[in-house]
Coordinates of N, CA and C in Angstrom, one line a residue:
M1 N -37.7 -3.0 -23.3 CA -36.6 -3.9 -23.6 C -36.6 -5.0 -22.5
R2 N -36.4 -6.2 -23.0 CA -36.3 -7.3 -22.0 C -35.1 -7.3 -21.2
T3 N -35.2 -7.9 -20.0 CA -34.0 -7.9 -19.0 C -32.8 -8.5 -19.7
H4 N -33.0 -9.6 -20.4 CA -31.8 -10.3 -21.0 C -31.1 -9.4 -22.0
E5 N -31.9 -8.6 -22.8 CA -31.3 -7.7 -23.7 C -30.5 -6.6 -23.0
K6 N -31.1 -6.1 -21.9 CA -30.4 -5.0 -21.1 C -29.1 -5.5 -20.6
E7 N -29.1 -6.8 -20.0 CA -27.9 -7.4 -19.5 C -26.8 -7.5 -20.6
K8 N -27.3 -8.0 -21.8 CA -26.4 -8.1 -22.9 C -25.7 -6.8 -23.3
K9 N -26.6 -5.7 -23.4 CA -26.0 -4.4 -23.7 C -25.1 -3.9 -22.7
A10 N -25.3 -4.2 -21.4 CA -24.4 -3.7 -20.3 C -23.1 -4.4 -20.5
V11 N -23.1 -5.7 -20.8 CA -21.9 -6.5 -21.0 C -21.1 -5.9 -22.1
Y12 N -21.7 -5.7 -23.3 CA -21.1 -5.2 -24.5 C -20.5 -3.8 -24.2
R13 N -21.2 -2.9 -23.4 CA -20.7 -1.6 -23.1 C -19.5 -1.7 -22.2
S14 N -19.5 -2.6 -21.2 CA -18.3 -2.8 -20.3 C -17.1 -3.3 -21.1
I15 N -17.4 -4.2 -22.1 CA -16.3 -4.7 -22.9 C -15.6 -3.6 -23.7
R16 N -16.4 -2.7 -24.3 CA -15.9 -1.6 -25.1 C -15.1 -0.6 -24.2
E17 N -15.5 -0.5 -22.9 CA -14.8 0.5 -22.1 C -13.4 0.0 -21.7
I18 N -13.1 -1.3 -21.8 CA -11.7 -1.8 -21.5 C -10.9 -1.6 -22.7
T19 N -10.0 -0.6 -22.6 CA -9.2 -0.4 -23.8 C -7.8 -1.0 -23.7
M20 N -7.4 -1.4 -22.6 CA -6.0 -2.0 -22.4 C -6.0 -3.1 -21.4
K21 N -5.3 -4.2 -21.8 CA -5.1 -5.3 -20.8 C -3.6 -5.2 -20.3
V22 N -3.5 -5.2 -19.0 CA -2.2 -5.0 -18.4 C -1.8 -6.2 -17.5
Y23 N -0.5 -6.6 -17.7 CA 0.0 -7.6 -16.8 C 0.9 -6.9 -15.7
L24 N 0.6 -7.0 -14.5 CA 1.4 -6.4 -13.4 C 2.3 -7.5 -12.8
A25 N 3.6 -7.2 -12.8 CA 4.5 -8.2 -12.2 C 5.1 -7.5 -11.0
S26 N 5.5 -8.3 -10.0 CA 6.2 -7.7 -8.8 C 6.6 -8.9 -7.9
S27 N 6.5 -8.6 -6.6 CA 6.9 -9.5 -5.6 C 5.8 -9.6 -4.6
F28 N 5.6 -10.7 -3.9 CA 4.6 -10.8 -2.9 C 4.8 -9.8 -1.8
D29 N 6.1 -9.3 -1.6 CA 6.3 -8.2 -0.6 C 5.7 -6.9 -0.9
L30 N 5.3 -6.7 -2.2 CA 4.8 -5.4 -2.6 C 3.3 -5.5 -3.0
I31 N 2.6 -6.4 -2.4 CA 1.2 -6.7 -2.8 C 0.3 -5.4 -2.6
K32 N 0.5 -4.6 -1.5 CA -0.3 -3.4 -1.4 C -0.1 -2.5 -2.5
K33 N 1.1 -2.3 -3.0 CA 1.4 -1.4 -4.1 C 0.8 -2.0 -5.4
V34 N 0.9 -3.3 -5.6 CA 0.3 -4.0 -6.7 C -1.2 -3.8 -6.7
E35 N -1.8 -4.0 -5.6 CA -3.3 -3.9 -5.5 C -3.7 -2.5 -5.8
A36 N -3.0 -1.5 -5.3 CA -3.3 -0.1 -5.5 C -3.2 0.3 -7.0
S37 N -2.2 -0.3 -7.6 CA -2.0 -0.1 -9.1 C -3.1 -0.7 -9.9
A38 N -3.5 -1.9 -9.5 CA -4.6 -2.6 -10.2 C -5.9 -1.8 -10.0
K39 N -6.1 -1.3 -8.8 CA -7.3 -0.5 -8.6 C -7.4 0.7 -9.5
V40 N -6.3 1.4 -9.6 CA -6.2 2.6 -10.5 C -6.5 2.2 -12.0
L41 N -5.9 1.1 -12.4 CA -6.1 0.6 -13.8 C -7.6 0.3 -14.0
R42 N -8.2 -0.4 -13.0 CA -9.6 -0.7 -13.2 C -10.5 0.5 -13.2
E43 N -10.2 1.5 -12.3 CA -11.0 2.7 -12.3 C -10.9 3.5 -13.6
K44 N -9.8 3.3 -14.3 CA -9.6 4.0 -15.6 C -10.2 3.2 -16.7
G45 N -10.8 2.0 -16.4 CA -11.4 1.2 -17.4 C -10.6 0.1 -18.0
H46 N -9.4 -0.1 -17.5 CA -8.5 -1.1 -18.0 C -8.6 -2.4 -17.3
A47 N -8.1 -3.5 -17.8 CA -8.2 -4.8 -17.2 C -6.8 -5.3 -16.8
V48 N -6.7 -6.0 -15.7 CA -5.5 -6.7 -15.3 C -5.7 -8.2 -15.7
T49 N -4.7 -8.7 -16.5 CA -4.9 -10.0 -17.1 C -4.8 -11.2 -16.0
V50 N -4.0 -11.0 -15.0 CA -3.9 -12.1 -14.0 C -3.7 -11.4 -12.6
E51 N -4.5 -11.8 -11.6 CA -4.3 -11.3 -10.3 C -3.5 -12.4 -9.5
W52 N -2.3 -12.6 -9.8 CA -1.4 -13.6 -9.2 C -1.3 -13.5 -7.7
W53 N -1.4 -12.3 -7.2 CA -1.2 -12.0 -5.8 C -2.3 -12.5 -4.9
R54 N -3.4 -13.0 -5.4 CA -4.5 -13.4 -4.6 C -4.1 -14.6 -3.7
K55 N -3.1 -15.5 -4.2 CA -2.7 -16.6 -3.4 C -1.2 -16.8 -3.5
D56 N -0.5 -16.9 -2.4 CA 0.9 -17.1 -2.4 C 1.2 -18.5 -2.7
Y57 N 1.4 -18.9 -3.9 CA 1.7 -20.3 -4.3 C 3.0 -20.8 -3.7
K58 N 3.9 -19.9 -3.3 CA 5.2 -20.4 -2.7 C 5.0 -21.1 -1.4
K59 N 3.8 -20.9 -0.8 CA 3.5 -21.5 0.5 C 2.8 -22.8 0.4
L60 N 2.8 -23.4 -0.8 CA 2.3 -24.8 -1.0 C 3.1 -25.7 -0.1
P61 N 2.5 -26.6 0.6 CA 3.3 -27.5 1.5 C 4.0 -28.6 0.8
L62 N 5.0 -28.2 0.1 CA 5.8 -29.2 -0.7 C 7.3 -29.1 -0.5
A63 N 8.0 -30.2 -0.5 CA 9.4 -30.2 -0.5 C 10.0 -29.5 -1.7
D64 N 11.1 -28.9 -1.7 CA 11.7 -28.2 -2.8 C 11.8 -29.2 -4.0
A65 N 12.2 -30.4 -3.8 CA 12.3 -31.4 -4.9 C 11.0 -31.7 -5.6
D66 N 9.9 -31.6 -4.8 CA 8.6 -31.9 -5.4 C 7.9 -30.7 -6.0
W67 N 8.3 -29.5 -5.5 CA 7.6 -28.3 -5.9 C 7.5 -28.1 -7.4
Y68 N 8.6 -28.2 -8.1 CA 8.6 -27.9 -9.5 C 7.8 -29.0 -10.3
E69 N 7.6 -30.1 -9.7 CA 6.9 -31.2 -10.4 C 5.4 -31.2 -10.2
D70 N 5.0 -30.4 -9.2 CA 3.5 -30.3 -8.8 C 2.7 -29.7 -10.0
P71 N 1.6 -30.3 -10.3 CA 0.8 -29.8 -11.4 C 0.2 -28.4 -11.1
R72 N 0.0 -28.1 -9.8 CA -0.6 -26.8 -9.4 C 0.4 -25.7 -9.8
V73 N 1.7 -26.0 -9.5 CA 2.7 -25.0 -9.9 C 2.8 -24.8 -11.4
A74 N 2.7 -25.9 -12.1 CA 2.8 -25.8 -13.6 C 1.6 -25.0 -14.1
A75 N 0.4 -25.2 -13.5 CA -0.8 -24.5 -13.9 C -0.6 -23.0 -13.6
I76 N 0.0 -22.6 -12.5 CA 0.2 -21.2 -12.1 C 1.2 -20.6 -13.2
S77 N 2.2 -21.3 -13.5 CA 3.2 -20.8 -14.5 C 2.6 -20.6 -15.8
E78 N 1.8 -21.5 -16.3 CA 1.1 -21.4 -17.6 C 0.1 -20.2 -17.5
R79 N -0.6 -20.1 -16.4 CA -1.6 -19.0 -16.3 C -0.9 -17.6 -16.4
N80 N 0.3 -17.5 -15.7 CA 1.0 -16.2 -15.7 C 1.6 -15.9 -17.1
F81 N 2.1 -16.9 -17.8 CA 2.7 -16.7 -19.1 C 1.5 -16.3 -20.1
R82 N 0.4 -17.0 -19.9 CA -0.8 -16.7 -20.8 C -1.2 -15.2 -20.5
G83 N -1.2 -14.8 -19.3 CA -1.6 -13.4 -18.9 C -0.6 -12.4 -19.6
I84 N 0.6 -12.7 -19.7 CA 1.6 -11.9 -20.3 C 1.3 -11.8 -21.8
R85 N 1.1 -13.0 -22.4 CA 0.8 -13.0 -23.9 C -0.5 -12.2 -24.2
E86 N -1.5 -12.3 -23.3 CA -2.8 -11.6 -23.6 C -2.7 -10.1 -23.3
A87 N -1.7 -9.6 -22.6 CA -1.6 -8.2 -22.2 C -1.1 -7.3 -23.3
D88 N -1.6 -6.1 -23.3 CA -1.2 -5.1 -24.2 C 0.1 -4.5 -23.8
I89 N 0.2 -4.3 -22.5 CA 1.5 -3.8 -21.9 C 1.8 -4.6 -20.6
F90 N 3.1 -4.5 -20.2 CA 3.6 -5.2 -19.1 C 4.1 -4.1 -18.1
V91 N 3.8 -4.2 -16.8 CA 4.3 -3.2 -15.8 C 4.9 -4.0 -14.7
L92 N 6.1 -3.6 -14.4 CA 6.9 -4.2 -13.2 C 6.7 -3.2 -12.1
I93 N 6.1 -3.6 -11.0 CA 5.9 -2.8 -9.8 C 7.1 -3.0 -8.9
A94 N 7.9 -2.0 -8.6 CA 9.1 -2.0 -7.8 C 8.9 -1.1 -6.6
P95 N 9.7 -1.3 -5.5 CA 9.6 -0.4 -4.4 C 9.8 1.0 -4.7
T96 N 9.3 1.9 -3.9 CA 9.4 3.4 -4.2 C 10.7 3.9 -3.8
L97 N 11.2 3.6 -2.6 CA 12.4 4.2 -2.1 C 13.7 3.5 -2.3
T98 N 13.6 2.2 -2.2 CA 14.8 1.3 -2.3 C 14.6 0.4 -3.5
S99 N 15.7 0.0 -4.1 CA 15.6 -0.9 -5.2 C 15.5 -2.4 -4.6
K100 N 15.1 -3.3 -5.5 CA 14.8 -4.6 -5.0 C 15.3 -5.6 -6.1
K101 N 15.8 -6.7 -5.7 CA 16.1 -7.8 -6.6 C 14.9 -8.7 -6.8
F102 N 14.5 -8.9 -8.1 CA 13.3 -9.7 -8.4 C 13.8 -11.1 -8.9
N103 N 12.9 -12.0 -8.7 CA 13.2 -13.4 -9.2 C 12.2 -13.7 -10.3
G104 N 11.0 -14.2 -10.0 CA 10.0 -14.6 -11.0 C 9.6 -13.4 -11.9
A105 N 9.5 -12.2 -11.3 CA 9.1 -11.0 -12.1 C 10.1 -10.7 -13.2
N106 N 11.4 -11.0 -12.9 CA 12.4 -10.8 -14.0 C 12.2 -11.8 -15.1
I107 N 11.8 -13.0 -14.8 CA 11.6 -14.0 -15.8 C 10.4 -13.5 -16.7
E108 N 9.3 -13.0 -16.0 CA 8.2 -12.5 -16.7 C 8.5 -11.3 -17.5
L109 N 9.3 -10.4 -17.0 CA 9.8 -9.3 -17.8 C 10.5 -9.7 -19.1
G110 N 11.4 -10.7 -18.9 CA 12.2 -11.2 -20.1 C 11.2 -11.7 -21.1
Y111 N 10.2 -12.5 -20.7 CA 9.2 -13.0 -21.6 C 8.5 -11.9 -22.3
A112 N 8.0 -10.9 -21.6 CA 7.3 -9.8 -22.2 C 8.2 -9.1 -23.2
L113 N 9.5 -8.9 -22.9 CA 10.4 -8.2 -23.8 C 10.6 -9.1 -25.1
A114 N 10.7 -10.4 -24.9 CA 10.9 -11.3 -26.0 C 9.6 -11.2 -26.9
L115 N 8.5 -11.0 -26.3 CA 7.2 -10.9 -27.1 C 7.0 -9.5 -27.7
E116 N 8.0 -8.6 -27.4 CA 8.0 -7.2 -27.9 C 6.8 -6.4 -27.3
K117 N 6.4 -6.7 -26.1 CA 5.4 -6.0 -25.4 C 6.0 -4.7 -24.9
P118 N 5.3 -3.6 -24.9 CA 5.8 -2.4 -24.2 C 5.9 -2.7 -22.7
C119 N 7.1 -2.4 -22.2 CA 7.4 -2.7 -20.8 C 7.7 -1.5 -20.0
Y120 N 7.0 -1.3 -18.9 CA 7.2 -0.2 -18.0 C 7.5 -0.7 -16.6
S121 N 8.1 0.2 -15.8 CA 8.4 0.0 -14.4 C 7.8 1.1 -13.6
V122 N 7.4 0.8 -12.4 CA 7.0 1.9 -11.5 C 7.8 1.6 -10.2
G123 N 8.6 2.6 -9.8 CA 9.5 2.4 -8.7 C 10.9 2.3 -9.0
R124 N 11.7 2.0 -8.1 CA 13.2 1.9 -8.2 C 13.6 0.5 -8.6
L125 N 14.4 0.4 -9.7 CA 15.0 -0.9 -10.1 C 16.5 -0.9 -9.7
K126 N 17.0 -2.1 -9.4 CA 18.4 -2.3 -9.2 C 19.1 -2.1 -10.5
R127 N 20.3 -1.7 -10.5 CA 21.1 -1.5 -11.7 C 21.3 -2.8 -12.5
S128 N 20.8 -2.8 -13.7 CA 21.0 -3.9 -14.6 C 20.9 -3.5 -16.0
A129 N 21.8 -3.9 -16.9 CA 21.7 -3.5 -18.3 C 20.4 -4.1 -18.9
M130 N 19.9 -5.2 -18.3 CA 18.7 -5.8 -18.8 C 17.4 -4.9 -18.7
Y131 N 17.5 -3.9 -17.8 CA 16.4 -3.0 -17.6 C 16.4 -1.8 -18.6
V132 N 17.4 -1.7 -19.5 CA 17.5 -0.6 -20.4 C 16.2 -0.4 -21.2
P133 N 15.7 -1.5 -21.8 CA 14.5 -1.3 -22.7 C 13.2 -1.0 -21.9
V134 N 13.2 -1.0 -20.6 CA 12.0 -0.8 -19.8 C 11.9 0.7 -19.6
I135 N 10.6 1.2 -19.8 CA 10.3 2.6 -19.6 C 10.0 2.9 -18.2
K136 N 10.9 3.7 -17.5 CA 10.8 3.9 -16.1 C 9.8 5.0 -15.8
C137 N 8.9 4.7 -14.8 CA 7.9 5.7 -14.4 C 7.8 5.8 -12.9
G138 N 7.2 6.9 -12.5 CA 7.1 7.1 -11.0 C 5.8 6.6 -10.4
S139 N 4.8 6.4 -11.3 CA 3.5 6.0 -10.8 C 2.7 5.2 -11.9
I140 N 1.7 4.5 -11.6 CA 0.9 3.8 -12.6 C 0.2 4.9 -13.5
E141 N -0.2 6.0 -12.9 CA -0.8 7.1 -13.7 C 0.2 7.6 -14.8
E142 N 1.5 7.7 -14.5 CA 2.5 8.1 -15.4 C 2.6 7.0 -16.6
V143 N 2.5 5.7 -16.2 CA 2.5 4.7 -17.2 C 1.4 4.9 -18.2
L144 N 0.2 5.2 -17.7 CA -1.0 5.4 -18.5 C -0.8 6.7 -19.4
E145 N -0.2 7.7 -18.9 CA 0.1 8.9 -19.6 C 1.1 8.6 -20.8
R146 N 2.1 7.9 -20.4 CA 3.2 7.6 -21.4 C 2.7 6.7 -22.5
C147 N 1.7 5.9 -22.3 CA 1.2 5.0 -23.4 C 0.0 5.6 -24.0
G148 N -0.4 6.8 -23.6 CA -1.5 7.5 -24.3 C -2.8 7.0 -24.0
Q149 N -3.0 6.3 -22.8 CA -4.3 5.7 -22.5 C -4.7 6.2 -21.1
Q150 N -4.7 7.5 -20.8 CA -5.0 8.0 -19.5 C -6.3 7.5 -19.0
S151 N -7.4 7.6 -19.8 CA -8.7 7.1 -19.3 C -9.5 6.6 -20.5
C152 N -10.0 5.4 -20.4 CA -10.8 5.0 -21.6 C -12.3 5.2 -21.3
T153 N -12.6 5.8 -20.2 CA -14.1 6.0 -19.9 C -14.5 7.4 -20.1
Q154 N -13.6 8.3 -20.4 CA -13.9 9.7 -20.6 C -14.4 10.0 -22.0

């Protein structure tokens, strides 16, 4: 078999192994927990639609008045909304011991709910009636168990 055909078969095999696309929402304060969750998902053969935590866009050197008008910020917004649309499920990563107030992640959650995506949380959420439709879990593994997708590579 030629090298090109082998590479093509390897790509097709890896595409088949990804059974679920997941959007992880959270806060830049919780990047370690988000990265750990993304790692578990990838190890189980799933895909994360957007790795928004790779660059803290809030640190762009812009005045508040200019920030919302900057095309880079608009591109980030569209990328994240596209990632939510492309996802099979939405997971909000919250702190383990104390609850946290979210800003952008709550907007993303509202968008996912409006799109009727299955929405899960990992960690403690602040009390809000808006979190009622969210399936609360203790870990990313529990999210996978609850949606019946424990491992797509077994």
